[in-house]
Amino acid sequence: MDFPSIFCLFKAGFNLRKVNRHIKFPEVIDLAPFCTVKCKNVAEGNTKVLYSLYGVVEHSGTMRSGHYTAYAKMRNMNNHLSDLVLQGQPPQDAEPVKGQWFHISDTHVQAVSTSKVLSSQAYLLFYERLL
């Protein structure tokens, strides 16, 4: 079989399509179970590597065309959390960072609930490390 024949067989059996369903994702995620000890970079005795969601990109449309929108969190200043981080003391719970979520499209921005964000059809997720 020459190269063009192999390519045609591969091409015929390869079907790309967009997943148009919700994928569940958390507002706070602990990546410790997936990290090596060196990677965790946490103080001795701490076992969590927590990340908090702060942005989501959503795509509507098909593989060939569509529209991207975003959800972004405007965080409240949290002096208690800032003090803990500066002192090298991680928070003990998995509380998400408080703030207001916004849905952002081409010409408008609208405040939305956390449940709206968590039910979106996420294309990209943005997390920041809490600890």
PDB file of C-alpha atoms in Angstrom:
ATOM      1  CA  MET A   1       0.000   0.000   0.000  1.00  0.00           C
ATOM      2  CA  ASP A   2       1.440   3.376  -0.948  1.00  0.00           C
ATOM      3  CA  PHE A   3       1.242   6.503   1.268  1.00  0.00           C
ATOM      4  CA  PRO A   4      -1.855   8.074  -0.410  1.00  0.00           C
ATOM      5  CA  SER A   5      -3.844   4.842   0.114  1.00  0.00           C
ATOM      6  CA  ILE A   6      -2.898   4.704   3.803  1.00  0.00           C
ATOM      7  CA  PHE A   7      -3.796   8.378   4.200  1.00  0.00           C
ATOM      8  CA  CYS A   8      -7.214   7.828   2.592  1.00  0.00           C
ATOM      9  CA  LEU A   9      -7.956   4.877   4.892  1.00  0.00           C
ATOM     10  CA  PHE A  10      -6.939   6.899   7.945  1.00  0.00           C
ATOM     11  CA  LYS A  11      -8.905   9.921   6.821  1.00  0.00           C
ATOM     12  CA  ALA A  12     -12.029   7.837   6.178  1.00  0.00           C
ATOM     13  CA  GLY A  13     -11.904   6.366   9.701  1.00  0.00           C
ATOM     14  CA  PHE A  14     -11.200   9.634  11.501  1.00  0.00           C
ATOM     15  CA  ASN A  15     -14.225  11.735  12.434  1.00  0.00           C
ATOM     16  CA  LEU A  16     -13.818  15.023  14.299  1.00  0.00           C
ATOM     17  CA  ARG A  17     -16.812  16.489  16.066  1.00  0.00           C
ATOM     18  CA  LYS A  18     -17.398  18.919  18.871  1.00  0.00           C
ATOM     19  CA  VAL A  19     -18.574  17.681  22.249  1.00  0.00           C
ATOM     20  CA  ASN A  20     -21.752  19.639  22.986  1.00  0.00           C
ATOM     21  CA  ARG A  21     -22.449  18.609  26.534  1.00  0.00           C
ATOM     22  CA  HIS A  22     -21.649  19.790  30.010  1.00  0.00           C
ATOM     23  CA  ILE A  23     -18.458  18.491  31.617  1.00  0.00           C
ATOM     24  CA  LYS A  24     -18.582  18.722  35.417  1.00  0.00           C
ATOM     25  CA  PHE A  25     -15.785  20.791  36.991  1.00  0.00           C
ATOM     26  CA  PRO A  26     -15.282  22.029  40.563  1.00  0.00           C
ATOM     27  CA  GLU A  27     -14.938  25.559  41.889  1.00  0.00           C
ATOM     28  CA  VAL A  28     -12.065  24.399  44.129  1.00  0.00           C
ATOM     29  CA  ILE A  29      -9.857  21.448  43.239  1.00  0.00           C
ATOM     30  CA  ASP A  30      -7.224  19.639  45.292  1.00  0.00           C
ATOM     31  CA  LEU A  31      -4.411  18.430  43.022  1.00  0.00           C
ATOM     32  CA  ALA A  32      -2.376  16.838  45.848  1.00  0.00           C
ATOM     33  CA  PRO A  33      -3.303  13.261  44.850  1.00  0.00           C
ATOM     34  CA  PHE A  34      -1.780  13.932  41.415  1.00  0.00           C
ATOM     35  CA  CYS A  35       1.459  15.625  42.570  1.00  0.00           C
ATOM     36  CA  THR A  36       4.778  14.264  43.716  1.00  0.00           C
ATOM     37  CA  VAL A  37       6.096  15.430  47.101  1.00  0.00           C
ATOM     38  CA  LYS A  38       8.594  17.739  45.372  1.00  0.00           C
ATOM     39  CA  CYS A  39       5.894  19.149  43.118  1.00  0.00           C
ATOM     40  CA  LYS A  40       3.527  19.911  46.002  1.00  0.00           C
ATOM     41  CA  ASN A  41       5.881  22.551  47.432  1.00  0.00           C
ATOM     42  CA  VAL A  42       3.922  22.733  50.683  1.00  0.00           C
ATOM     43  CA  ALA A  43       5.036  23.008  54.290  1.00  0.00           C
ATOM     44  CA  GLU A  44       5.541  19.752  56.155  1.00  0.00           C
ATOM     45  CA  GLY A  45       2.272  18.429  57.527  1.00  0.00           C
ATOM     46  CA  ASN A  46       0.110  20.109  54.883  1.00  0.00           C
ATOM     47  CA  THR A  47      -1.522  17.685  52.508  1.00  0.00           C
ATOM     48  CA  LYS A  48      -3.572  19.836  50.143  1.00  0.00           C
ATOM     49  CA  VAL A  49      -2.648  21.611  46.924  1.00  0.00           C
ATOM     50  CA  LEU A  50      -5.749  23.744  46.363  1.00  0.00           C
ATOM     51  CA  TYR A  51      -6.671  25.705  43.266  1.00  0.00           C
ATOM     52  CA  SER A  52      -9.669  28.038  42.864  1.00  0.00           C
ATOM     53  CA  LEU A  53     -11.539  28.646  39.612  1.00  0.00           C
ATOM     54  CA  TYR A  54     -11.359  32.237  38.376  1.00  0.00           C
ATOM     55  CA  GLY A  55     -12.137  32.005  34.647  1.00  0.00           C
ATOM     56  CA  VAL A  56     -13.967  29.907  32.077  1.00  0.00           C
ATOM     57  CA  VAL A  57     -14.015  30.163  28.279  1.00  0.00           C
ATOM     58  CA  GLU A  58     -17.109  28.820  26.538  1.00  0.00           C
ATOM     59  CA  HIS A  59     -17.544  28.125  22.811  1.00  0.00           C
ATOM     60  CA  SER A  60     -20.889  27.994  21.052  1.00  0.00           C
ATOM     61  CA  GLY A  61     -21.151  26.786  17.496  1.00  0.00           C
ATOM     62  CA  THR A  62     -19.463  24.080  15.465  1.00  0.00           C
ATOM     63  CA  MET A  63     -15.894  22.954  14.819  1.00  0.00           C
ATOM     64  CA  ARG A  64     -15.752  25.264  11.787  1.00  0.00           C
ATOM     65  CA  SER A  65     -17.390  28.379  13.210  1.00  0.00           C
ATOM     66  CA  GLY A  66     -18.835  29.802  16.370  1.00  0.00           C
ATOM     67  CA  HIS A  67     -18.488  32.351  19.111  1.00  0.00           C
ATOM     68  CA  TYR A  68     -16.342  32.479  22.248  1.00  0.00           C
ATOM     69  CA  THR A  69     -17.519  34.040  25.498  1.00  0.00           C
ATOM     70  CA  ALA A  70     -15.945  34.088  28.927  1.00  0.00           C
ATOM     71  CA  TYR A  71     -16.831  33.965  32.591  1.00  0.00           C
ATOM     72  CA  ALA A  72     -14.482  35.829  34.915  1.00  0.00           C
ATOM     73  CA  LYS A  73     -14.532  36.257  38.663  1.00  0.00           C
ATOM     74  CA  MET A  74     -13.984  39.663  40.197  1.00  0.00           C
ATOM     75  CA  ARG A  75     -12.641  38.673  43.601  1.00  0.00           C
ATOM     76  CA  ASN A  76     -13.284  40.442  46.864  1.00  0.00           C
ATOM     77  CA  MET A  77     -10.224  41.449  48.823  1.00  0.00           C
ATOM     78  CA  ASN A  78      -9.704  38.837  51.508  1.00  0.00           C
ATOM     79  CA  ASN A  79      -7.318  40.186  54.137  1.00  0.00           C
ATOM     80  CA  HIS A  80      -7.528  36.985  56.197  1.00  0.00           C
ATOM     81  CA  LEU A  81      -6.501  34.816  53.233  1.00  0.00           C
ATOM     82  CA  SER A  82      -3.756  37.289  52.278  1.00  0.00           C
ATOM     83  CA  ASP A  83      -2.377  37.216  55.827  1.00  0.00           C
ATOM     84  CA  LEU A  84      -2.372  33.401  55.879  1.00  0.00           C
ATOM     85  CA  VAL A  85      -0.530  33.220  52.563  1.00  0.00           C
ATOM     86  CA  LEU A  86       2.038  35.845  53.642  1.00  0.00           C
ATOM     87  CA  GLN A  87       2.647  33.916  56.883  1.00  0.00           C
ATOM     88  CA  GLY A  88       3.004  30.636  54.972  1.00  0.00           C
ATOM     89  CA  GLN A  89      -0.095  29.191  56.640  1.00  0.00           C
ATOM     90  CA  PRO A  90      -2.553  27.623  54.202  1.00  0.00           C
ATOM     91  CA  PRO A  91      -6.282  27.849  54.826  1.00  0.00           C
ATOM     92  CA  GLN A  92      -7.620  24.664  56.389  1.00  0.00           C
ATOM     93  CA  ASP A  93     -10.778  24.333  54.303  1.00  0.00           C
ATOM     94  CA  ALA A  94     -11.531  24.216  50.604  1.00  0.00           C
ATOM     95  CA  GLU A  95     -13.512  27.464  50.506  1.00  0.00           C
ATOM     96  CA  PRO A  96     -13.598  29.107  47.096  1.00  0.00           C
ATOM     97  CA  VAL A  97     -12.337  32.660  46.867  1.00  0.00           C
ATOM     98  CA  LYS A  98     -15.336  34.956  47.294  1.00  0.00           C
ATOM     99  CA  GLY A  99     -16.309  37.297  44.498  1.00  0.00           C
ATOM    100  CA  GLN A 100     -18.797  38.090  41.755  1.00  0.00           C
ATOM    101  CA  TRP A 101     -18.882  36.171  38.464  1.00  0.00           C
ATOM    102  CA  PHE A 102     -19.457  37.983  35.163  1.00  0.00           C
ATOM    103  CA  HIS A 103     -20.362  36.657  31.711  1.00  0.00           C
ATOM    104  CA  ILE A 104     -18.450  38.575  29.039  1.00  0.00           C
ATOM    105  CA  SER A 105     -19.370  38.673  25.357  1.00  0.00           C
ATOM    106  CA  ASP A 106     -18.423  41.007  22.513  1.00  0.00           C
ATOM    107  CA  THR A 107     -20.363  44.074  23.567  1.00  0.00           C
ATOM    108  CA  HIS A 108     -21.747  43.372  27.025  1.00  0.00           C
ATOM    109  CA  VAL A 109     -20.883  42.196  30.511  1.00  0.00           C
ATOM    110  CA  GLN A 110     -23.495  40.704  32.828  1.00  0.00           C
ATOM    111  CA  ALA A 111     -23.298  39.559  36.451  1.00  0.00           C
ATOM    112  CA  VAL A 112     -24.160  35.856  36.800  1.00  0.00           C
ATOM    113  CA  SER A 113     -24.422  33.308  39.594  1.00  0.00           C
ATOM    114  CA  THR A 114     -21.791  30.713  40.431  1.00  0.00           C
ATOM    115  CA  SER A 115     -24.268  27.983  39.469  1.00  0.00           C
ATOM    116  CA  LYS A 116     -24.545  29.515  35.962  1.00  0.00           C
ATOM    117  CA  VAL A 117     -20.744  29.347  35.604  1.00  0.00           C
ATOM    118  CA  LEU A 118     -20.528  25.766  36.879  1.00  0.00           C
ATOM    119  CA  SER A 119     -23.259  24.664  34.449  1.00  0.00           C
ATOM    120  CA  SER A 120     -21.563  26.207  31.402  1.00  0.00           C
ATOM    121  CA  GLN A 121     -20.124  24.152  28.550  1.00  0.00           C
ATOM    122  CA  ALA A 122     -16.525  24.966  29.414  1.00  0.00           C
ATOM    123  CA  TYR A 123     -13.868  24.955  26.717  1.00  0.00           C
ATOM    124  CA  LEU A 124     -11.000  26.221  28.902  1.00  0.00           C
ATOM    125  CA  LEU A 125     -10.776  26.478  32.698  1.00  0.00           C
ATOM    126  CA  PHE A 126      -8.485  28.851  34.595  1.00  0.00           C
ATOM    127  CA  TYR A 127      -7.484  28.038  38.173  1.00  0.00           C
ATOM    128  CA  GLU A 128      -5.124  29.819  40.550  1.00  0.00           C
ATOM    129  CA  ARG A 129      -3.272  28.191  43.405  1.00  0.00           C
ATOM    130  CA  LEU A 130      -4.641  29.040  46.823  1.00  0.00           C
ATOM    131  CA  LEU A 131      -1.744  27.637  48.820  1.00  0.00           C
TER     132      LEU A 131
END
